[in-house]
XYZ file of C-alpha atoms in Angstrom:
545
model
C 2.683 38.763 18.787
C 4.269 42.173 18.513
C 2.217 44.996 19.342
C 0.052 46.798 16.984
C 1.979 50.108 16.969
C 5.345 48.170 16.566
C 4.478 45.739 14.120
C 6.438 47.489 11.182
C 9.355 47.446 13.712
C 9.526 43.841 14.340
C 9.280 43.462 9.859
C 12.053 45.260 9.106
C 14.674 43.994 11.915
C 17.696 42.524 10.709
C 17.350 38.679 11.713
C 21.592 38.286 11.797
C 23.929 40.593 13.374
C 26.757 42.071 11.187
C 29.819 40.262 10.924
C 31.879 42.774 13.041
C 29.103 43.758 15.449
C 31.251 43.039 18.363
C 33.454 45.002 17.121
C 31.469 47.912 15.754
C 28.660 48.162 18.704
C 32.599 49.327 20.641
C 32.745 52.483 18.447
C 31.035 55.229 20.067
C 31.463 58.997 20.100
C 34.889 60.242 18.745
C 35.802 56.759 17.836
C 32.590 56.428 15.907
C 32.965 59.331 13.845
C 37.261 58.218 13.808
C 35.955 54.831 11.786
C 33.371 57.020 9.637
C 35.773 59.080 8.281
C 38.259 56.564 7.673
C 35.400 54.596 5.754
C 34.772 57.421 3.962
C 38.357 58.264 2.806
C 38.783 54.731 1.739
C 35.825 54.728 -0.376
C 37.234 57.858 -2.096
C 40.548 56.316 -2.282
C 39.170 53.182 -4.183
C 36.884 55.507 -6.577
C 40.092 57.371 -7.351
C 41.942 54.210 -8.134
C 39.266 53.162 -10.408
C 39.810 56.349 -12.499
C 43.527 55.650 -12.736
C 42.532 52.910 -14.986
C 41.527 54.306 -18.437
C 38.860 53.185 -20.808
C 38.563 52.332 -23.999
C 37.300 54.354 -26.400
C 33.496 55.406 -26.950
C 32.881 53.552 -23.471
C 31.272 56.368 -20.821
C 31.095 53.863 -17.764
C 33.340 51.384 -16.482
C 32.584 47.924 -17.012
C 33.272 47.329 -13.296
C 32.703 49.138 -10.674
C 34.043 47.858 -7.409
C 33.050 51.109 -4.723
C 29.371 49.626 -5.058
C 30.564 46.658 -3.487
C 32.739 48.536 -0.785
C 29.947 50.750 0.226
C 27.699 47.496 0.415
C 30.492 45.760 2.513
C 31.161 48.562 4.844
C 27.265 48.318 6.407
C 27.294 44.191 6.182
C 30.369 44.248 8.101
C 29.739 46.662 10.461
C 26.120 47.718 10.855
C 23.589 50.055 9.026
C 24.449 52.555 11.540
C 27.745 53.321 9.012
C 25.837 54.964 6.289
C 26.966 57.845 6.990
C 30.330 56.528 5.521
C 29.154 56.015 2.569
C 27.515 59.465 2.236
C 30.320 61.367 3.283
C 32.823 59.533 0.867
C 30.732 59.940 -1.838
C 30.550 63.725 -1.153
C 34.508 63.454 -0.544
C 34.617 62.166 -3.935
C 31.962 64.970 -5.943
C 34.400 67.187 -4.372
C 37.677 66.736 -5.687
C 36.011 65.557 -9.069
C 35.068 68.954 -9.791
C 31.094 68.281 -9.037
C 30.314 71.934 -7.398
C 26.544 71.878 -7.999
C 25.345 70.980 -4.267
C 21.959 69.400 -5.468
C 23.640 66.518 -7.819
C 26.318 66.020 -4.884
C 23.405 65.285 -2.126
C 21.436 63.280 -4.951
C 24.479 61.577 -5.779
C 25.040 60.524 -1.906
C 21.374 59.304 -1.108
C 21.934 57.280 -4.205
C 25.029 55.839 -3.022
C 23.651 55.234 0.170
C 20.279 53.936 -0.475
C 22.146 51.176 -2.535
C 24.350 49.950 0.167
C 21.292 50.799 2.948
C 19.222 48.213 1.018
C 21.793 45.583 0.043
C 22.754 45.051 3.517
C 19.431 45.086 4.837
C 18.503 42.454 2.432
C 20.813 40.233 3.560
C 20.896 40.565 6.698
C 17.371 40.343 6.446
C 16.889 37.053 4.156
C 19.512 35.597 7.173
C 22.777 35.354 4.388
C 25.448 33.312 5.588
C 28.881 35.305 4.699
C 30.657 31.600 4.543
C 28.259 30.753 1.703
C 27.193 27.416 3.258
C 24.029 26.951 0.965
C 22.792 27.742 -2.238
C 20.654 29.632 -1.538
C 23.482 32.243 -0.041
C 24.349 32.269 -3.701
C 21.264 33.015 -4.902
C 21.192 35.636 -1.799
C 24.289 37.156 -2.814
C 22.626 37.423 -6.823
C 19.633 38.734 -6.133
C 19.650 41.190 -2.718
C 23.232 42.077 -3.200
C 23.295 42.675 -6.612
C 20.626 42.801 -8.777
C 18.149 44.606 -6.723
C 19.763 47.261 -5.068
C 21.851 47.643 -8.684
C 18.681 47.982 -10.111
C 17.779 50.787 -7.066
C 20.571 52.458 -7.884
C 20.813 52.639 -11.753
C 17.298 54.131 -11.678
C 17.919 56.221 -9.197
C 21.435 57.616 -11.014
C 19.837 58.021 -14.549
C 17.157 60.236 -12.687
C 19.554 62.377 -11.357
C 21.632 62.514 -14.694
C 18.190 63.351 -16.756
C 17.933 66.729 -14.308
C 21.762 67.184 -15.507
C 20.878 66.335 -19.157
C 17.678 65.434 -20.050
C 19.068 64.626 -23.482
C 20.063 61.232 -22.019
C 16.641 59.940 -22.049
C 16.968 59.093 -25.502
C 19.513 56.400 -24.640
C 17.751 56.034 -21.014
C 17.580 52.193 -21.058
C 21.125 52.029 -22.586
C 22.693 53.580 -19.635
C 20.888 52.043 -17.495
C 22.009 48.945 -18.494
C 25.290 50.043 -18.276
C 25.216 51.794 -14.658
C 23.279 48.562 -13.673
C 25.714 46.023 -14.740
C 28.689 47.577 -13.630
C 27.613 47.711 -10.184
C 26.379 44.410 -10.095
C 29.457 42.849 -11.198
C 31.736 44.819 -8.971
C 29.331 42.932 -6.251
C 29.696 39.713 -7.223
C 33.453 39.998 -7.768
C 33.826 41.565 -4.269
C 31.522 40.281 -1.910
C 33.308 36.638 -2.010
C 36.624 37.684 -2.237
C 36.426 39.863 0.609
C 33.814 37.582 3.025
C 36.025 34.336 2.486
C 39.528 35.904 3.227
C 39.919 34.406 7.255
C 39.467 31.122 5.652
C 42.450 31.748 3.364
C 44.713 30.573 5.736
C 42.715 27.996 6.929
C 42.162 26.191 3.641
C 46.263 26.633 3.323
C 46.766 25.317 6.632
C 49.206 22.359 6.343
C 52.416 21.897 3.788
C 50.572 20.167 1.171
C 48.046 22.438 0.621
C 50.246 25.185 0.106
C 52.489 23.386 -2.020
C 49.091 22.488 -4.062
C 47.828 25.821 -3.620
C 50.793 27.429 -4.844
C 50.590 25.221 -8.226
C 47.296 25.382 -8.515
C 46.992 29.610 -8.254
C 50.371 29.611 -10.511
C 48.790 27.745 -13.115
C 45.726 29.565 -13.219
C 47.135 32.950 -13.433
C 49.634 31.315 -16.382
C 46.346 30.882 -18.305
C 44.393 33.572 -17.507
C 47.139 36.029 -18.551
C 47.484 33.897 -21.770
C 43.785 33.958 -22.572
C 43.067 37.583 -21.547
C 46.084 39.862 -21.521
C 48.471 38.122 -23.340
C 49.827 40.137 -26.483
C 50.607 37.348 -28.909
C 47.636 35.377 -27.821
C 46.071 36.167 -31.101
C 48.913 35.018 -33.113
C 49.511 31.594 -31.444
C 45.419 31.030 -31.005
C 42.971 33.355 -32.712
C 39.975 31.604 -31.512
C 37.692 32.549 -28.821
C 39.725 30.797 -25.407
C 38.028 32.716 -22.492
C 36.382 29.217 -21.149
C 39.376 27.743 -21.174
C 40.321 28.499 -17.374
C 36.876 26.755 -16.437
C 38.535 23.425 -15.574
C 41.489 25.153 -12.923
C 37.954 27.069 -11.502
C 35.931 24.043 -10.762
C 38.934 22.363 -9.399
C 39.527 25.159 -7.300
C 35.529 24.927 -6.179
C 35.706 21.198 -5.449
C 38.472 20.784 -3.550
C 39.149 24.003 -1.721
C 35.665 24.946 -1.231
C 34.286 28.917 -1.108
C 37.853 29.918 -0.769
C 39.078 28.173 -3.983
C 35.823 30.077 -5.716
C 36.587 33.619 -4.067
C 40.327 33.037 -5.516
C 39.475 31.273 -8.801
C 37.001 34.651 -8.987
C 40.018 37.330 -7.770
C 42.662 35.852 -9.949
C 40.176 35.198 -13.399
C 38.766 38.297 -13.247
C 41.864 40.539 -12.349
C 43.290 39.314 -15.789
C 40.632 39.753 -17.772
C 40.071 43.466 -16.611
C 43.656 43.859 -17.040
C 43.526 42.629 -20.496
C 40.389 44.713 -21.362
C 41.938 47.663 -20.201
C 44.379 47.241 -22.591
C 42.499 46.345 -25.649
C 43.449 43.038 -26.093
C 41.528 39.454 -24.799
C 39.153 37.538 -26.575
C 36.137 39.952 -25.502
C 37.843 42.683 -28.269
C 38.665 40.211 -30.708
C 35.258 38.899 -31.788
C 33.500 42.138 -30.682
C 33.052 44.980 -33.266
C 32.625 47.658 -31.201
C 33.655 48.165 -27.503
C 30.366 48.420 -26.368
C 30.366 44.849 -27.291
C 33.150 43.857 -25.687
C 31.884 45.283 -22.687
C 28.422 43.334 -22.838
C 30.877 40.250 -23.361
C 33.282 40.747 -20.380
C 30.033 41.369 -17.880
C 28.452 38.178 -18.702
C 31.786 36.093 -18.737
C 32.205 37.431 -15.640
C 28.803 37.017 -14.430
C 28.789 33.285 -15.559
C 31.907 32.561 -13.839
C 31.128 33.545 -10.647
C 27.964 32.361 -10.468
C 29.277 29.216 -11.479
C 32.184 28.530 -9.429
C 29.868 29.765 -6.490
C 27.290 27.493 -6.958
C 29.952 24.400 -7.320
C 30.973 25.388 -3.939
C 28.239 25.650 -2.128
C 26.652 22.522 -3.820
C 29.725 20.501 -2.160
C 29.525 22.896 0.874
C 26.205 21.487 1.500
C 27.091 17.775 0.571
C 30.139 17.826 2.900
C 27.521 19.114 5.829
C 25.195 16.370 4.839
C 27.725 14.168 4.974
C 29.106 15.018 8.062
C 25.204 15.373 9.575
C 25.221 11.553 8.006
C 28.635 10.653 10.092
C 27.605 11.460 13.253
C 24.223 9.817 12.886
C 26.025 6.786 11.946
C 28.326 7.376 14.979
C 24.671 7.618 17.472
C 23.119 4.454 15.896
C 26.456 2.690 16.222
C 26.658 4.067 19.782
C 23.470 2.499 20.637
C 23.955 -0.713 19.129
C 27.011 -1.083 21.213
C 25.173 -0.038 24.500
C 23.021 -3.362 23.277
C 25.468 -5.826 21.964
C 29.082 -6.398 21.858
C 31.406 -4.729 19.803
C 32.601 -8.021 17.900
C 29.001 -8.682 17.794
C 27.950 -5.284 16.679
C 30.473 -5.798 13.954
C 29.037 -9.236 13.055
C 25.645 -8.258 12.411
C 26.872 -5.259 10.650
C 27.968 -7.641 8.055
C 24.745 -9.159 8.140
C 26.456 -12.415 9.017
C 23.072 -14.155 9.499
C 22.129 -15.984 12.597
C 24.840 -15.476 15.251
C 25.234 -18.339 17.547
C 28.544 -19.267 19.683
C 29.394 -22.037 22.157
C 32.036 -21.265 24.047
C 33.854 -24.548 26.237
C 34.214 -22.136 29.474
C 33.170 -19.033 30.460
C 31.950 -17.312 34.257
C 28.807 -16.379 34.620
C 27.273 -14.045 37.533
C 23.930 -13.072 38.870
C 23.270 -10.060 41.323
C 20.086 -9.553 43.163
C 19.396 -6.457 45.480
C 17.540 -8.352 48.643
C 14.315 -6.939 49.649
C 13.623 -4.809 46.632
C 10.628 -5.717 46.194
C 9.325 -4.278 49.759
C 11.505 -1.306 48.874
C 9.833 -0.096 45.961
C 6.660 0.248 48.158
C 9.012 3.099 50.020
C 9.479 5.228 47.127
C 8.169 7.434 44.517
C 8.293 5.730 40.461
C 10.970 8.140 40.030
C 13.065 7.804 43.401
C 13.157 4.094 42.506
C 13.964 3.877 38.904
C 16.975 7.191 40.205
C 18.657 4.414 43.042
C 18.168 1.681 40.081
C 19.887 3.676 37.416
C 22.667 5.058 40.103
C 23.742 1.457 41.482
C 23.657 -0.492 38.033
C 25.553 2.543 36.408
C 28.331 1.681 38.705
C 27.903 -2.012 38.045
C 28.269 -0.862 34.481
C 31.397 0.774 35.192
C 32.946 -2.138 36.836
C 32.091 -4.737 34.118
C 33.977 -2.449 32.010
C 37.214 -2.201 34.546
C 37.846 -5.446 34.722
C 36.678 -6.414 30.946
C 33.234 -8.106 30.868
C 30.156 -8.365 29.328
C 27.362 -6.644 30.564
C 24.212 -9.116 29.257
C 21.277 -7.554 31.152
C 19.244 -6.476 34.048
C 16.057 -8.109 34.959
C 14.589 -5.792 37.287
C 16.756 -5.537 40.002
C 18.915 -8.304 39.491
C 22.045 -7.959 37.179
C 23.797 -10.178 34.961
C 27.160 -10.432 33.229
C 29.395 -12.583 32.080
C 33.311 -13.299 31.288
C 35.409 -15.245 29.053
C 32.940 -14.090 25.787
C 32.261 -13.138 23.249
C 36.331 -13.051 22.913
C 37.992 -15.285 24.886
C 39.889 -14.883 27.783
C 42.044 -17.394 29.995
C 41.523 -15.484 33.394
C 37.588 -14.806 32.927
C 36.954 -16.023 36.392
C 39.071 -14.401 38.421
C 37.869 -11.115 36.576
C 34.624 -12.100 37.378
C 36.029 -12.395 41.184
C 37.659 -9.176 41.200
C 34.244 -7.596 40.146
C 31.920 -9.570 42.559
C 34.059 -8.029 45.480
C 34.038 -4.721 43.403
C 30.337 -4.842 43.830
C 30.016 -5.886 47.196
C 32.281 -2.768 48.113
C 30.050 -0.450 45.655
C 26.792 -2.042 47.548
C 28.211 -0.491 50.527
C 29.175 2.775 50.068
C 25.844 2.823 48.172
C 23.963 1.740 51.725
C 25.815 4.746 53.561
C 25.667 7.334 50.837
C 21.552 7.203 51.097
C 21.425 6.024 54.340
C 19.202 2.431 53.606
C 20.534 -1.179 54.685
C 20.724 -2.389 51.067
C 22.347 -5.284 50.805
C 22.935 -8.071 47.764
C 22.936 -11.881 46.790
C 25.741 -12.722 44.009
C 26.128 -16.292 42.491
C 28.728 -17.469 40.392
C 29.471 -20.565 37.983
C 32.103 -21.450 35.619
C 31.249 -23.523 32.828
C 29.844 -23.966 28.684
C 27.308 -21.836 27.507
C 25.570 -20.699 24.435
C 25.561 -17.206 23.018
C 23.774 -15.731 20.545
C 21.267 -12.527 19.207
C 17.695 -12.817 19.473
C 14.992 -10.666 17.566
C 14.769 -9.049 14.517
C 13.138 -5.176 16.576
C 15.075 -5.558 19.478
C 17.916 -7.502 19.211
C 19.574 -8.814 22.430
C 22.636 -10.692 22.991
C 22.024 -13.252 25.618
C 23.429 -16.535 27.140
C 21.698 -20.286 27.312
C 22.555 -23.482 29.235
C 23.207 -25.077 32.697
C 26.098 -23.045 33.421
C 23.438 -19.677 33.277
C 20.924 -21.386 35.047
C 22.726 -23.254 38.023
C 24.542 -19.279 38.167
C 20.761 -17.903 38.574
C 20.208 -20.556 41.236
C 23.309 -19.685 43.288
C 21.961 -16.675 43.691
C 18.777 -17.003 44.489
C 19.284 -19.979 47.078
C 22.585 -17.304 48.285
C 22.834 -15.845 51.606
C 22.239 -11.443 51.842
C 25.606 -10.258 51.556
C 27.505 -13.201 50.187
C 29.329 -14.247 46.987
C 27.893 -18.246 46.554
C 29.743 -20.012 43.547
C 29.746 -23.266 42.634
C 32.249 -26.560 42.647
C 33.638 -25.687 39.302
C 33.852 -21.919 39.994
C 35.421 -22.621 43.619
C 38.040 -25.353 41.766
C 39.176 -22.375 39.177
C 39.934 -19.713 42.046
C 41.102 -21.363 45.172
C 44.195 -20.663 44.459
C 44.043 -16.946 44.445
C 40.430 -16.081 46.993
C 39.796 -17.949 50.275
C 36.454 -19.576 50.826
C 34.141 -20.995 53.335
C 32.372 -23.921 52.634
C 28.951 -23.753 52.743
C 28.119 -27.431 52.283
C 25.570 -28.835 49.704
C 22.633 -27.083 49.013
C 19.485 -28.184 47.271
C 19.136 -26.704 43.920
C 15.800 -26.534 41.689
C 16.018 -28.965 38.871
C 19.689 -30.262 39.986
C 19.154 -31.616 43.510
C 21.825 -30.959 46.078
C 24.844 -29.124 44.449
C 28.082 -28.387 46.749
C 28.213 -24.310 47.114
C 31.253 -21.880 48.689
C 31.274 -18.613 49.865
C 33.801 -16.775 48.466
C 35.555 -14.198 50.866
C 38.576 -11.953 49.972
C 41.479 -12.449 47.881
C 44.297 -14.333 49.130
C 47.500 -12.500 50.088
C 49.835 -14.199 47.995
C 47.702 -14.265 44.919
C 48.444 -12.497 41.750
C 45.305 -11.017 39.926
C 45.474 -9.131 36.590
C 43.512 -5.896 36.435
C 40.999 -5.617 33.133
């Protein structure tokens, strides 16, 4: 909890940084005041450029006006700590407009300022996203970029006029209305525009999407002109068509995201200001006075960006569940595979049913770490299960060299198996490569920690059964006398040495050289004849995995 004296502190702290904070937390001293004044020209600049555009008659205030958004911009961008921009470009402005009265100039500024003060704080308060990931970044965008600090502003601005005029109170809600929803839409036409123009290039990245990009923008601007600033467009279709570039917006919103929006937004809008700057558009033609057409053009406008907005960030926030949705499907995939085979995986992924394969040959192996058991009275829970992990890891890594199947560990004895679940004709002299693979692991694990660990590994070629178990925990395992006289070879094996059996010794005795143990009595078989296999032999020819 934040102290008592420093609670109000903590409450009104921005919880995101401004976009350029790197950048502007760098600009200090005379390079501080450099970017203030260059803010401050630019805002002057734009307000000048507004005026260039003339209105139509009767109307007193423009029906957008964009230097509300690039004060607003300025301290999201850059910081709050750049008000002073805003201030001094407003006073720039007062200035060469012929406002001399020092009073409605400093009035004028706060006003200015407040806005932009309390639209950026706002959102960088509520924690809006400038990529307009959610919906709720619209809604952000509506509501603490534009219609609360337009509402600041527009009361704050008819104030000031009434101690110019206070004849204007008579039309006081009129005008505010006015001042209000100029500013407001000059937000919402700006902020996206401006926020989404790094991803320009990035939506236009490869040759198709600019070649679809480029038709796309061309016919949209074809049919804005038409419906908005187009002379004749009376003549050819004198009904109301302003909705009509709906279809080329949404398409824009759907497939090219935010970015399509901000341009659908730039392009829509920059024709129908054109047109209403010159009298003509649908917004004059059905309107009797301009005051109406002006009511009509803010809430087109209004309605269209909201709308193509919203569209994006709706399939902004699919395409994020969606991916969210991939990768979990990746993870559970990835942990079905660490319990059954891929082909098996896939199988029961089709829910196949019972899966159940017998297979005329395949090599079997069982590992057993001798004198575990006395071992594990040695060491801490945690030592032990650390050595487990470390040595069957690298077990794990081996089966996986020399392409075989991993079945299971059963304490500290390790299982695996080759020639299934796909078939393979060299399966035991895989299974060969990685017995001697693990004798070699065994001891470099014995020196590494400095312990005489040593293992038992039996081998046996032959049919078995394989198949999932369990509906919870599913496990692919093996059944049949090839797995159990395997088991048996390795627990009646000698510390250190690979024991296989007859059929095992029969398959590789061309390629390894053996001993001969002799017969050895096996549990449920009787005597069985058992070899111990020693290295490979030097003229044999062993694939890799």
């Amino acid at each position: 909890m934040p102290p008592q004296r420093t609670w109000w502190i903590h409450a009104l702290r921005p919880r995101r940084r401004p976009v350029f904070w790197e950048t502007s937390r760098q600009l200090k001293g005379l390079r501080y005041l450099g970017a203030i004044a260059l803010l401050a020209v630019g805002y002057w600049l734009l307000v000048q450029l507004v005026f260039k555009f003339p209105l139509p008659d009767n109307l007193r205030v423009y029906p957008i006006w964009p230097p509300a958004a690039y004060s607003q911009l300025i301290l999201f961008l850059m910081g709050l700590k750049f008000w002073p921009a805003v201030a001094l470009g407003t006073l720039l402005n007062n200035h060469f407009s012929g406002v001399h009265d020092p009073l409605t100039s400093l009035l004028s500024a706060l006003n200015n300022t407040v806005q932009a003060l309390l639209s950026s704080w706002l959102l960088l308060r509520t924690n809006f996203s400038h990529r307009f990931d959610h919906l709720r970044d619209v809604g952000l965008l509506v509501i603490c970029a534009g219609f609360i600090p337009a509402a600041v502003s527009a009361t704050l601005g008819i104030l000031i006029c009434c101690l110019q005029a206070p004849n204007i109170t008579k039309e006081f809600m009129t005008v505010w209305f006015d001042w209000w929803i100029g500013n407001f839409s000059g937000v919402l036409i700006l902020f996206p525009v401006i926020l989404t123009l790094p991803e320009w290039s990035h939506q236009f990245r490869t040759l198709n999407r600019k070649f679809l990009g480029i038709l796309w923008i061309a016919g949209l601007s074809l049919l804005s002109w038409f419906v908005f600033a187009a002379p004749v467009r009376a003549d050819i279709a004198p009904f109301p068509l302003e909705y009509l570039p709906f279809p080329f917006i949404v398409w824009g919103a759907f497939r090219l995201g935010v970015t399509g929006a901000a341009i659908a937004i730039m392009v829509t809008t920059s024709f129908a200001g054109w047109g209403f700057i010159q009298n003509v558009g649908p917004f004059f033609d059905f309107s009797e006075r301009p005051e109406q057409a002006v009511l009509a053009l803010q809430a087109y406008i209004c309605v269209l960006i909201i709308t193509a907005l919203a569209l994006a960030a709706t399939m902004a926030e699919r395409a994020k569940v969606q991916q969210e949705l991939e990768i979990e499907k990746e993870k559970s995939e990835q942990l079905l595979l660490n319990i059954l085979p891929q082909p098996i995986a896939t199988r029961l992924k089709q829910q196949e049913g019972t899966i159940a394969d017998h297979f005329a040959e395949a090599t079997v192996l069982f590992a057993d770490i001798v004198n575990f058991t006395q071992l594990s009275t040695e060491l801490s829970p945690q030592m032990l299960v650390i050595l487990l992990n470390e040595i069957f890891s690298t077990f794990d890594v081996l089966a996986e060299k020399h392409g075989l199947e991993k079945i299971k560990t059963i304490g500290d004895a390790y299982m695996v198996v080759g020639g299934l679940p796909e078939h393979r004709h060299d399966h035991a002299i895989a299974m060969a490569e990685m017995a001697l693979d693990m004798q070699r692991a065994i001891v470099a694990f014995s020196q590494k920690h400095d312990r005489p660990f040593t293992m038992r590994i039996g081998i046996n070629t032959g049919p078995v059964i394989a198949g999932v178990i369990g509906q919870k925990k599913f496990i692919y395992d093996l059944w049949g006398d090839t797995v159990n006289i395997a088991s048996r070879m390795e627990s009646a094996g000698i510390a250190g040495e690979i024991q296989v059996t007859q059929d095992t010794y029969e398959t590789l005795k061309e390629h390894y050289t053996f001993d001969c143990r002799g017969e050895i009595s096996i549990k449920g078989k009787g005597l069985m004849m058992a070899y111990l296999m020693r290295e490979r032999a030097a003229s044999a020819i062993v694939p890799t995995g």
